[in-house]
PDB file of C-alpha atoms in Angstrom:
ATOM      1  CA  UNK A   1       0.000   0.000   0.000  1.00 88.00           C
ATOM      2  CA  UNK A   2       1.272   3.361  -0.848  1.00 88.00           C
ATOM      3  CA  UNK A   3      -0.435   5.259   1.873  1.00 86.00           C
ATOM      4  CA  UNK A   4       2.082   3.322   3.887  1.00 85.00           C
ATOM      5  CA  UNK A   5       5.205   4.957   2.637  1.00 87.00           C
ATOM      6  CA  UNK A   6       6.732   8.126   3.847  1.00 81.00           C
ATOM      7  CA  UNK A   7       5.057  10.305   0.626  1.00 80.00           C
ATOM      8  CA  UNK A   8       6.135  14.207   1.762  1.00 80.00           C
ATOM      9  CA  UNK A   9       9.409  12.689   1.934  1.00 84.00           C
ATOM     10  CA  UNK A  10      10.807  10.523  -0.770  1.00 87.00           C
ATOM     11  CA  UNK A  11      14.515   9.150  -0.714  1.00 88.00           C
ATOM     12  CA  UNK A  12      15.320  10.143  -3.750  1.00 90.00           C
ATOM     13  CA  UNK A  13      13.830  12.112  -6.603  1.00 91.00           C
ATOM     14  CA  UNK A  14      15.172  12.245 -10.194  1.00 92.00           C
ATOM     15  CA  UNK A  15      14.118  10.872 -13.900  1.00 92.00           C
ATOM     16  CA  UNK A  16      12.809   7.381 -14.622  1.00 93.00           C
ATOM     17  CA  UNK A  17      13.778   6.151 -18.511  1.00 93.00           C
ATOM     18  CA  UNK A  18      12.342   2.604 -19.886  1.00 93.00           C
ATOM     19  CA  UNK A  19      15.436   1.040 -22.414  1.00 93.00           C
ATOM     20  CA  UNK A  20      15.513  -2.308 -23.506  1.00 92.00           C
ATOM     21  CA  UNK A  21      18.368  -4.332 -24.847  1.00 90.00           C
ATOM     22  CA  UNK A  22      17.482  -7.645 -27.135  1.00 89.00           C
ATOM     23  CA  UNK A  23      13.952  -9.073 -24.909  1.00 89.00           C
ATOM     24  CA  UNK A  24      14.726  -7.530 -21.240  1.00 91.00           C
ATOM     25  CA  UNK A  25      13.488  -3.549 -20.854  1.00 93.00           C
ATOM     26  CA  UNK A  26      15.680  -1.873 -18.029  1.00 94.00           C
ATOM     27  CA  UNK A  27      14.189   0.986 -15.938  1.00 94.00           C
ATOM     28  CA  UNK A  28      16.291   3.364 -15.211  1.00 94.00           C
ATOM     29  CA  UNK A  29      16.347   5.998 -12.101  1.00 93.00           C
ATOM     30  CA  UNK A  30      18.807   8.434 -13.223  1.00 92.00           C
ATOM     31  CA  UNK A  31      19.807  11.814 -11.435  1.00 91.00           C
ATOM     32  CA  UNK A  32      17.784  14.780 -13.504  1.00 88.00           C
ATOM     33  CA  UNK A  33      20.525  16.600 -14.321  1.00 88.00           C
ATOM     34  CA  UNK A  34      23.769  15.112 -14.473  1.00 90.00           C
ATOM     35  CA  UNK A  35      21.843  11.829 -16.151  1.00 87.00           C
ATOM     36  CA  UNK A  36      23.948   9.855 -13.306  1.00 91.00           C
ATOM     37  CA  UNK A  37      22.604   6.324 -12.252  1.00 92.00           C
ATOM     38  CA  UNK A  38      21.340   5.818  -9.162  1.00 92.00           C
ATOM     39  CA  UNK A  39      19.354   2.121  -9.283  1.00 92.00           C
ATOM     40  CA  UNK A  40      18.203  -0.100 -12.360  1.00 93.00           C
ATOM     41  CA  UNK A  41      15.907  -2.675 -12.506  1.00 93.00           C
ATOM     42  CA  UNK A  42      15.912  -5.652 -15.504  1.00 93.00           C
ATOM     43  CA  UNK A  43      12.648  -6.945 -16.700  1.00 92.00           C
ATOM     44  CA  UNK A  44      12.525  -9.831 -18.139  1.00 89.00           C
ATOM     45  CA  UNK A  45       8.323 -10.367 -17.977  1.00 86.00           C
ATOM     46  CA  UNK A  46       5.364  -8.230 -17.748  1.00 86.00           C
ATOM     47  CA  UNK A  47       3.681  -8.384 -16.013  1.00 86.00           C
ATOM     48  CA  UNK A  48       5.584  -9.958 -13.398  1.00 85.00           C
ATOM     49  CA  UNK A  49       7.491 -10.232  -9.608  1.00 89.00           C
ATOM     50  CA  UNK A  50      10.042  -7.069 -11.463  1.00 91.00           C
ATOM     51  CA  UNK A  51       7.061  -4.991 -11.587  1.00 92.00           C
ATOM     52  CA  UNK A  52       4.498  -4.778  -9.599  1.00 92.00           C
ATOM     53  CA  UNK A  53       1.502  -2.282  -8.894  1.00 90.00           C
ATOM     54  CA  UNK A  54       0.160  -0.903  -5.755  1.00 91.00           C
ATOM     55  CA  UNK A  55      -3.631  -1.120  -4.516  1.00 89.00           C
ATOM     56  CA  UNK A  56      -4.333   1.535  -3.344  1.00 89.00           C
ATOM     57  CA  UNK A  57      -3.090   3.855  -6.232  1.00 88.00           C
ATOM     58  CA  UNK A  58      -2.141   4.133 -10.114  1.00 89.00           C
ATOM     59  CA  UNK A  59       0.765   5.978  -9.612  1.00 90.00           C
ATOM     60  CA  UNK A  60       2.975   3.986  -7.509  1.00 92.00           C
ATOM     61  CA  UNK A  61       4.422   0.972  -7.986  1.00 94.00           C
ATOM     62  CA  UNK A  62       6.984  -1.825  -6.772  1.00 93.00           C
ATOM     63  CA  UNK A  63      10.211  -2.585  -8.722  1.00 93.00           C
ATOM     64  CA  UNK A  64      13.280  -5.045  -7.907  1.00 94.00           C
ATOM     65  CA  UNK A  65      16.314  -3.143  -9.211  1.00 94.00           C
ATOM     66  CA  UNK A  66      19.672  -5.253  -9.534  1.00 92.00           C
ATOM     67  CA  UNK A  67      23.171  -4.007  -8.988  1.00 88.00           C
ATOM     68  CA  UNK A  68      26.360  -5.493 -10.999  1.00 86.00           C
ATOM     69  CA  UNK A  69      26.873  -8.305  -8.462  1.00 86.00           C
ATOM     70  CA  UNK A  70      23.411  -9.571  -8.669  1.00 85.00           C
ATOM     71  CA  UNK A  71      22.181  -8.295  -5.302  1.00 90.00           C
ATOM     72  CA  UNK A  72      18.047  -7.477  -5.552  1.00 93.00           C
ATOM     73  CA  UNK A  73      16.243  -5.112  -3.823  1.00 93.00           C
ATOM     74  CA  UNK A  74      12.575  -4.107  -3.356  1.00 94.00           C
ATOM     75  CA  UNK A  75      11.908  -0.271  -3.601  1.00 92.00           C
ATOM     76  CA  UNK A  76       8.683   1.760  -4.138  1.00 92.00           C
ATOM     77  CA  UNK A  77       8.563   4.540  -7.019  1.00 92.00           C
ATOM     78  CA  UNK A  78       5.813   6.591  -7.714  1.00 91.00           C
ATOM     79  CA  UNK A  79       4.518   9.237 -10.068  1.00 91.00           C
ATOM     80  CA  UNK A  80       3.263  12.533  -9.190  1.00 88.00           C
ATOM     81  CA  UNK A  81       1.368  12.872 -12.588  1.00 89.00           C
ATOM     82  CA  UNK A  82      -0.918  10.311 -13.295  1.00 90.00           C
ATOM     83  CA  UNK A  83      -0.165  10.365 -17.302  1.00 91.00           C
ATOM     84  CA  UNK A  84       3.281   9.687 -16.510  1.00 92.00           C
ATOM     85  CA  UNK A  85       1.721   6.616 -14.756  1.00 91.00           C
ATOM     86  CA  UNK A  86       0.232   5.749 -17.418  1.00 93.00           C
ATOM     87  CA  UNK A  87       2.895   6.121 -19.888  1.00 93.00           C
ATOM     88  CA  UNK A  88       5.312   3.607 -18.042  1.00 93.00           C
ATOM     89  CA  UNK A  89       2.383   1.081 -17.911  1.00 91.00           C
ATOM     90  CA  UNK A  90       2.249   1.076 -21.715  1.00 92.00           C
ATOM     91  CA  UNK A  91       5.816   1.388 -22.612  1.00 93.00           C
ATOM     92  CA  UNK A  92       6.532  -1.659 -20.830  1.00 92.00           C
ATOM     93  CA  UNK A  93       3.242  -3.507 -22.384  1.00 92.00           C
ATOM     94  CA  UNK A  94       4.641  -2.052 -25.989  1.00 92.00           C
ATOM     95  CA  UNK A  95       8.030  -3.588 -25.227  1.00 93.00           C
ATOM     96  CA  UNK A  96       6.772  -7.553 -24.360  1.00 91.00           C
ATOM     97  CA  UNK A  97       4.406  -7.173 -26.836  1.00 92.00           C
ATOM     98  CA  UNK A  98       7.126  -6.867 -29.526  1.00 91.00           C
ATOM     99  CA  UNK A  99       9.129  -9.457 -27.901  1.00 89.00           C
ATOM    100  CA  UNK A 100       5.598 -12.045 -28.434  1.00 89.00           C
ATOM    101  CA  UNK A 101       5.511 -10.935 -31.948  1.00 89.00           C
ATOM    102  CA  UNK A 102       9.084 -12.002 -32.452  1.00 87.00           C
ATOM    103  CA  UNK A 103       9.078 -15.120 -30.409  1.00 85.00           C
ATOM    104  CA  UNK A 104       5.590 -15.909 -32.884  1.00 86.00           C
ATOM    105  CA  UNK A 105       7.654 -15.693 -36.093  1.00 85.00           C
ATOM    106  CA  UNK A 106      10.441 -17.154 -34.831  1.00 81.00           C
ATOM    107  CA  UNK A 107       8.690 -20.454 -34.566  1.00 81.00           C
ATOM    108  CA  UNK A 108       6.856 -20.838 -37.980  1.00 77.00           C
ATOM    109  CA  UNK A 109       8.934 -22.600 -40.004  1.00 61.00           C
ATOM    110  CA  UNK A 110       9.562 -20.480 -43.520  1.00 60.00           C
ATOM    111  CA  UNK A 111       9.218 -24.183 -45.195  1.00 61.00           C
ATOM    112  CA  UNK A 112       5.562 -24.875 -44.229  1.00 58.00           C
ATOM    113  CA  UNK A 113       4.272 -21.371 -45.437  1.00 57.00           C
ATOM    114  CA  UNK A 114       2.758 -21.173 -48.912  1.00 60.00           C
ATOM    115  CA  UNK A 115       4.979 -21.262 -51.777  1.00 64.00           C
ATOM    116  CA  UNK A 116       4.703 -18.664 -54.941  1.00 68.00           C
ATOM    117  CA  UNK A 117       4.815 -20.077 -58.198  1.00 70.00           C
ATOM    118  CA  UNK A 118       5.899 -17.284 -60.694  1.00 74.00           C
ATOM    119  CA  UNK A 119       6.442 -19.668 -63.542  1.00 75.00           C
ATOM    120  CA  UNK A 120       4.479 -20.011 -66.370  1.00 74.00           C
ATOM    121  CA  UNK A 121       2.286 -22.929 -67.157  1.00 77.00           C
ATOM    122  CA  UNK A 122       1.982 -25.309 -70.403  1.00 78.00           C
ATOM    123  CA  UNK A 123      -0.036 -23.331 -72.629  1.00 77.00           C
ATOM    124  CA  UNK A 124      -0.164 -20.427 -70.646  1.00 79.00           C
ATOM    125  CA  UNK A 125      -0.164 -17.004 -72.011  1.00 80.00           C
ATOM    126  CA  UNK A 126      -0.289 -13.172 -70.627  1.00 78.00           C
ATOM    127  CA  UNK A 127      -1.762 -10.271 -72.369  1.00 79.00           C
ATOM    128  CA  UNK A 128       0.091  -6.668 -72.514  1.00 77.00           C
ATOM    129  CA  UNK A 129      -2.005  -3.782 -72.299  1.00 79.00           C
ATOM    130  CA  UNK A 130       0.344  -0.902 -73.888  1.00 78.00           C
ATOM    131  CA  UNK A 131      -1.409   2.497 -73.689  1.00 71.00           C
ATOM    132  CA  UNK A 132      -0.280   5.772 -75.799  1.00 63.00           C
ATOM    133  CA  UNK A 133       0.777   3.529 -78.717  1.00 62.00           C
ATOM    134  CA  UNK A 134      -1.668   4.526 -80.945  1.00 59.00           C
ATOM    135  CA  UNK A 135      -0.250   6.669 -83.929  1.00 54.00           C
ATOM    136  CA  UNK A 136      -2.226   9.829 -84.523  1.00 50.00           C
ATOM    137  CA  UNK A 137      -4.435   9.563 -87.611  1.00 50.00           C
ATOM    138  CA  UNK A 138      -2.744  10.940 -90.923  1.00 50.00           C
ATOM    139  CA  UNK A 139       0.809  10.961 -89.333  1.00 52.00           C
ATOM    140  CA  UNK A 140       3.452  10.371 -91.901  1.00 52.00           C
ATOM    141  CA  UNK A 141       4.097   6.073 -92.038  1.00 52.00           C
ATOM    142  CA  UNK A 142       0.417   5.278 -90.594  1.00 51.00           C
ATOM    143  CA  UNK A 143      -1.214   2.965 -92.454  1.00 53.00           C
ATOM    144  CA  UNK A 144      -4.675   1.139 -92.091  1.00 58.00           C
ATOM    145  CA  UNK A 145      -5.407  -2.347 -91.798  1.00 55.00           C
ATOM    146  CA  UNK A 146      -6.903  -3.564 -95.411  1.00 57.00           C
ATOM    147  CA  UNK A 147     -10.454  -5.646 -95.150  1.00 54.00           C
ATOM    148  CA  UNK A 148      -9.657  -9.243 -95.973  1.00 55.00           C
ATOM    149  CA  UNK A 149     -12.040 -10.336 -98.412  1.00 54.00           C
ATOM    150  CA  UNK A 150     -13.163 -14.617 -98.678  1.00 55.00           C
ATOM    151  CA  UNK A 151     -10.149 -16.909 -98.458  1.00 54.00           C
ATOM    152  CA  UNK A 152      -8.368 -14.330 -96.537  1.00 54.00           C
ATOM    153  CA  UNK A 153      -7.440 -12.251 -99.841  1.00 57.00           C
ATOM    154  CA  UNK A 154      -6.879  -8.538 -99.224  1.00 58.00           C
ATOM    155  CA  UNK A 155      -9.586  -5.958-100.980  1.00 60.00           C
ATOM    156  CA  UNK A 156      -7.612  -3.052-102.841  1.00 63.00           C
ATOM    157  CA  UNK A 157      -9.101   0.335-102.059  1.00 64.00           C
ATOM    158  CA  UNK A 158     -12.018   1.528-104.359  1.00 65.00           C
ATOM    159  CA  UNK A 159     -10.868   3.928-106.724  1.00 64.00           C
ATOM    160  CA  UNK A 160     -10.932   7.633-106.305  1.00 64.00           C
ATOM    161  CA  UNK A 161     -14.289   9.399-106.852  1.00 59.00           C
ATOM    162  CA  UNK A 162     -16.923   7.258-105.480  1.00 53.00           C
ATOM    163  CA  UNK A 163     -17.427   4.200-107.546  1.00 53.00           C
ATOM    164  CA  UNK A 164     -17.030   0.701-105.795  1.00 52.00           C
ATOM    165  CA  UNK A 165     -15.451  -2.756-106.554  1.00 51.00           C
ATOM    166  CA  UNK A 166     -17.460  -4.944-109.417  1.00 54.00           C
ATOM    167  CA  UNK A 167     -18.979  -1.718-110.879  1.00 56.00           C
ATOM    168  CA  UNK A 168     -19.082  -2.221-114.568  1.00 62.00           C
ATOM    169  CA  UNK A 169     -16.551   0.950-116.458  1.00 58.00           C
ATOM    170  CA  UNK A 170     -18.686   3.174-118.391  1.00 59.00           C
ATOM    171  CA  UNK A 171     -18.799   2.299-122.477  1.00 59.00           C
ATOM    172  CA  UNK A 172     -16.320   3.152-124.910  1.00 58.00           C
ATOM    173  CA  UNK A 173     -17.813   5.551-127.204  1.00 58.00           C
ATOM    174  CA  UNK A 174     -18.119   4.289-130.572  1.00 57.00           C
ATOM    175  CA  UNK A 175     -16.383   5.052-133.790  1.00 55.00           C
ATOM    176  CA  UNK A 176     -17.116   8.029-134.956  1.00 56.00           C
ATOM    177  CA  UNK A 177     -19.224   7.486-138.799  1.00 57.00           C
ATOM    178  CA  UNK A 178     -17.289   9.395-141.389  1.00 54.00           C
ATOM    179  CA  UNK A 179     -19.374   9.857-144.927  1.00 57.00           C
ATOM    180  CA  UNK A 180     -18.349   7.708-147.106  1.00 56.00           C
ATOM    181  CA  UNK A 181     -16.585   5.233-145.071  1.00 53.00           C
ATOM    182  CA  UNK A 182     -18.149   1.760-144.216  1.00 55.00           C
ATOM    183  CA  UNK A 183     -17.062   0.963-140.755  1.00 52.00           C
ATOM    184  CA  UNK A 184     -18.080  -2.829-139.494  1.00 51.00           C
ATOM    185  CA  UNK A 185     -17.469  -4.386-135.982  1.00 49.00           C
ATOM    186  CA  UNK A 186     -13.925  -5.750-136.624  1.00 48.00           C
ATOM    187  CA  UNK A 187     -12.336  -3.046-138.689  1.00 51.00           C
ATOM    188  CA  UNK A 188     -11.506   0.438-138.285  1.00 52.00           C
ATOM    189  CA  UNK A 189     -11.429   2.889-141.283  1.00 53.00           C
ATOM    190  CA  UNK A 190     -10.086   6.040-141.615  1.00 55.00           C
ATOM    191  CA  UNK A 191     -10.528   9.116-144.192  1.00 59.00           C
ATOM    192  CA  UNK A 192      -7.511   8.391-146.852  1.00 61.00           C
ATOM    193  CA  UNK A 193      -6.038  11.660-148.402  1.00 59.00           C
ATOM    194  CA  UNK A 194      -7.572  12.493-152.029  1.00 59.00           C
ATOM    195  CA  UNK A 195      -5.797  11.332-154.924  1.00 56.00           C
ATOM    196  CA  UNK A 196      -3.164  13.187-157.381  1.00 56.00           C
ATOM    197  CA  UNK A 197      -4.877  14.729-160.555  1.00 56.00           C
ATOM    198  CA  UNK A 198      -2.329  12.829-162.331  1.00 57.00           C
ATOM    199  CA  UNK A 199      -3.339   9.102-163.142  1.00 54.00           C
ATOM    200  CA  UNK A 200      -1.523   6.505-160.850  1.00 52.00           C
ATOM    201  CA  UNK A 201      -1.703   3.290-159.829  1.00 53.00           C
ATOM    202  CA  UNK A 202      -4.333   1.946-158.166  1.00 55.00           C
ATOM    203  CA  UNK A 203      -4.027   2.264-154.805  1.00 52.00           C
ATOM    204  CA  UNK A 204      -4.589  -0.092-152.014  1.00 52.00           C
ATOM    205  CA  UNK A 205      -8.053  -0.719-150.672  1.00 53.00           C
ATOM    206  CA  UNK A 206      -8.232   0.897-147.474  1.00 52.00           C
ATOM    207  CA  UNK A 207     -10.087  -1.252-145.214  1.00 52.00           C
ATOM    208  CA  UNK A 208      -7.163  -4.084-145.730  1.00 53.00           C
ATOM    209  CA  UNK A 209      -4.397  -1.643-144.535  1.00 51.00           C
ATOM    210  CA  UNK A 210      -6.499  -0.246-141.778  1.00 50.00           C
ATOM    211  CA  UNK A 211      -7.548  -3.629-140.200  1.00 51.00           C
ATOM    212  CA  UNK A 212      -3.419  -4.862-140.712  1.00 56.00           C
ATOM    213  CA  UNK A 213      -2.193  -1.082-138.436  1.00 57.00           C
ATOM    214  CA  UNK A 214      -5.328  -1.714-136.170  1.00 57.00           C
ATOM    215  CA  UNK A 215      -5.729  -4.810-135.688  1.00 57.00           C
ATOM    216  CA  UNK A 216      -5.120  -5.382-131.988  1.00 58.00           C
ATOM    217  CA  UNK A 217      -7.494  -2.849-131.407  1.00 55.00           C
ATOM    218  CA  UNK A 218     -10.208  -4.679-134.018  1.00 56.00           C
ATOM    219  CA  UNK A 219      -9.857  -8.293-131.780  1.00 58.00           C
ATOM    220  CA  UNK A 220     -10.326  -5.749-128.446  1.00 57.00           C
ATOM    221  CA  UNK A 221     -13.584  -4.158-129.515  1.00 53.00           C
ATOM    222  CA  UNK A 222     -15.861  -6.669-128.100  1.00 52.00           C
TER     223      UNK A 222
END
């Protein structure tokens, strides 16, 4: 019980620090202003016989502080703001809480935890999503994907001004009927130049000679 101690007039009065060094927390009751140390007590479990509360009061407590030969000793420490009290309490829960954590993980074994497999499986495939790859429309080297007509042949553009593929070409006009010359589907006659006053020869008939120069052009008519 606190109310037992001699309150109005302590033994000692300086700083209390809370270290720890691997899984034991040390408090420390160092002199205020020199830092000097004046008791320190090892806790190895909280809560536990190292640290003990009083019960008749938050603020005081019981701690066994060790010296370098090992001797123990029982002394009473208390706290005359209660926040303060409250701040060692959860410093030291903090500190063996971390130390459970640690214990925890030391204990699984990394071999029985779930494995990742990164490698790929027979067959399997990924698919790239690759954004801002898209040329911008007219840029110089763009082209345009060609529609693939049956059997996978590729359709040529239609031709400029409007007309579409299969459209039948607009007629050849037809030759033009000079007077006096017989024209007929195969041959293709022309005016001759008029004849020297002076006799000569007779000259060649002209539908002969024109069907001979024009021939290719007779056979593409149809």
């Amino acid at each position: 019980r606190a109310a037992e101690w001699q309150l109005d007039q302590p033994a000692w009065s300086g700083r209390l620090r809370i270290t720890a060094r691997g899984s034991t927390a040390f408090i420390r009751l160092e002199d205020k202003t020199s830092g000097e140390l004046f008791a320190q007590a090892p806790v190895e479990q909280f809560p536990g016989i190292a640290v003990e509360s009083v019960t008749d009061s938050s603020r005081y407590f019981v701690i066994r502080i060790e010296d370098e030969n090992g001797r123990r000793a029982f002394i009473g420490v208390g706290f005359v703001d209660r926040g303060d009290a409250f701040d060692f309490n959860v410093a030291l829960q903090d500190h063996f809480k971390w130390v459970r954590q640690q214990s925890e993980l030391a204990r699984q074994d990394p071999e029985q935890g779930p494995k990742l497999d990164l490698g790929f499986k027979e067959g399997q495939t990924i698919k790239l999503n690759i954004a801002n790859m898209k040329k911008k429309e007219g840029a110089t080297g763009s082209t345009r994907a060609r529609p693939a007509g049956p059997g996978g042949l590729t359709l040529l553009p239609p031709p400029p001004g409007g007309r579409c593929c299969g459209e039948r070409p607009p007629a050849l006009p037809g030759p033009a009927r000079l007077p006096g010359t017989p024209i007929t589907d195969s041959v293709l006659s022309w005016p001759q130049p008029s004849a020297p006053a002076a006799p000569a020869a007779p000259a060649a008939p002209a539908a002969p000679a024109a069907a001979e120069a024009w021939g290719d052009f007779a056979k593409a008519s149809g």
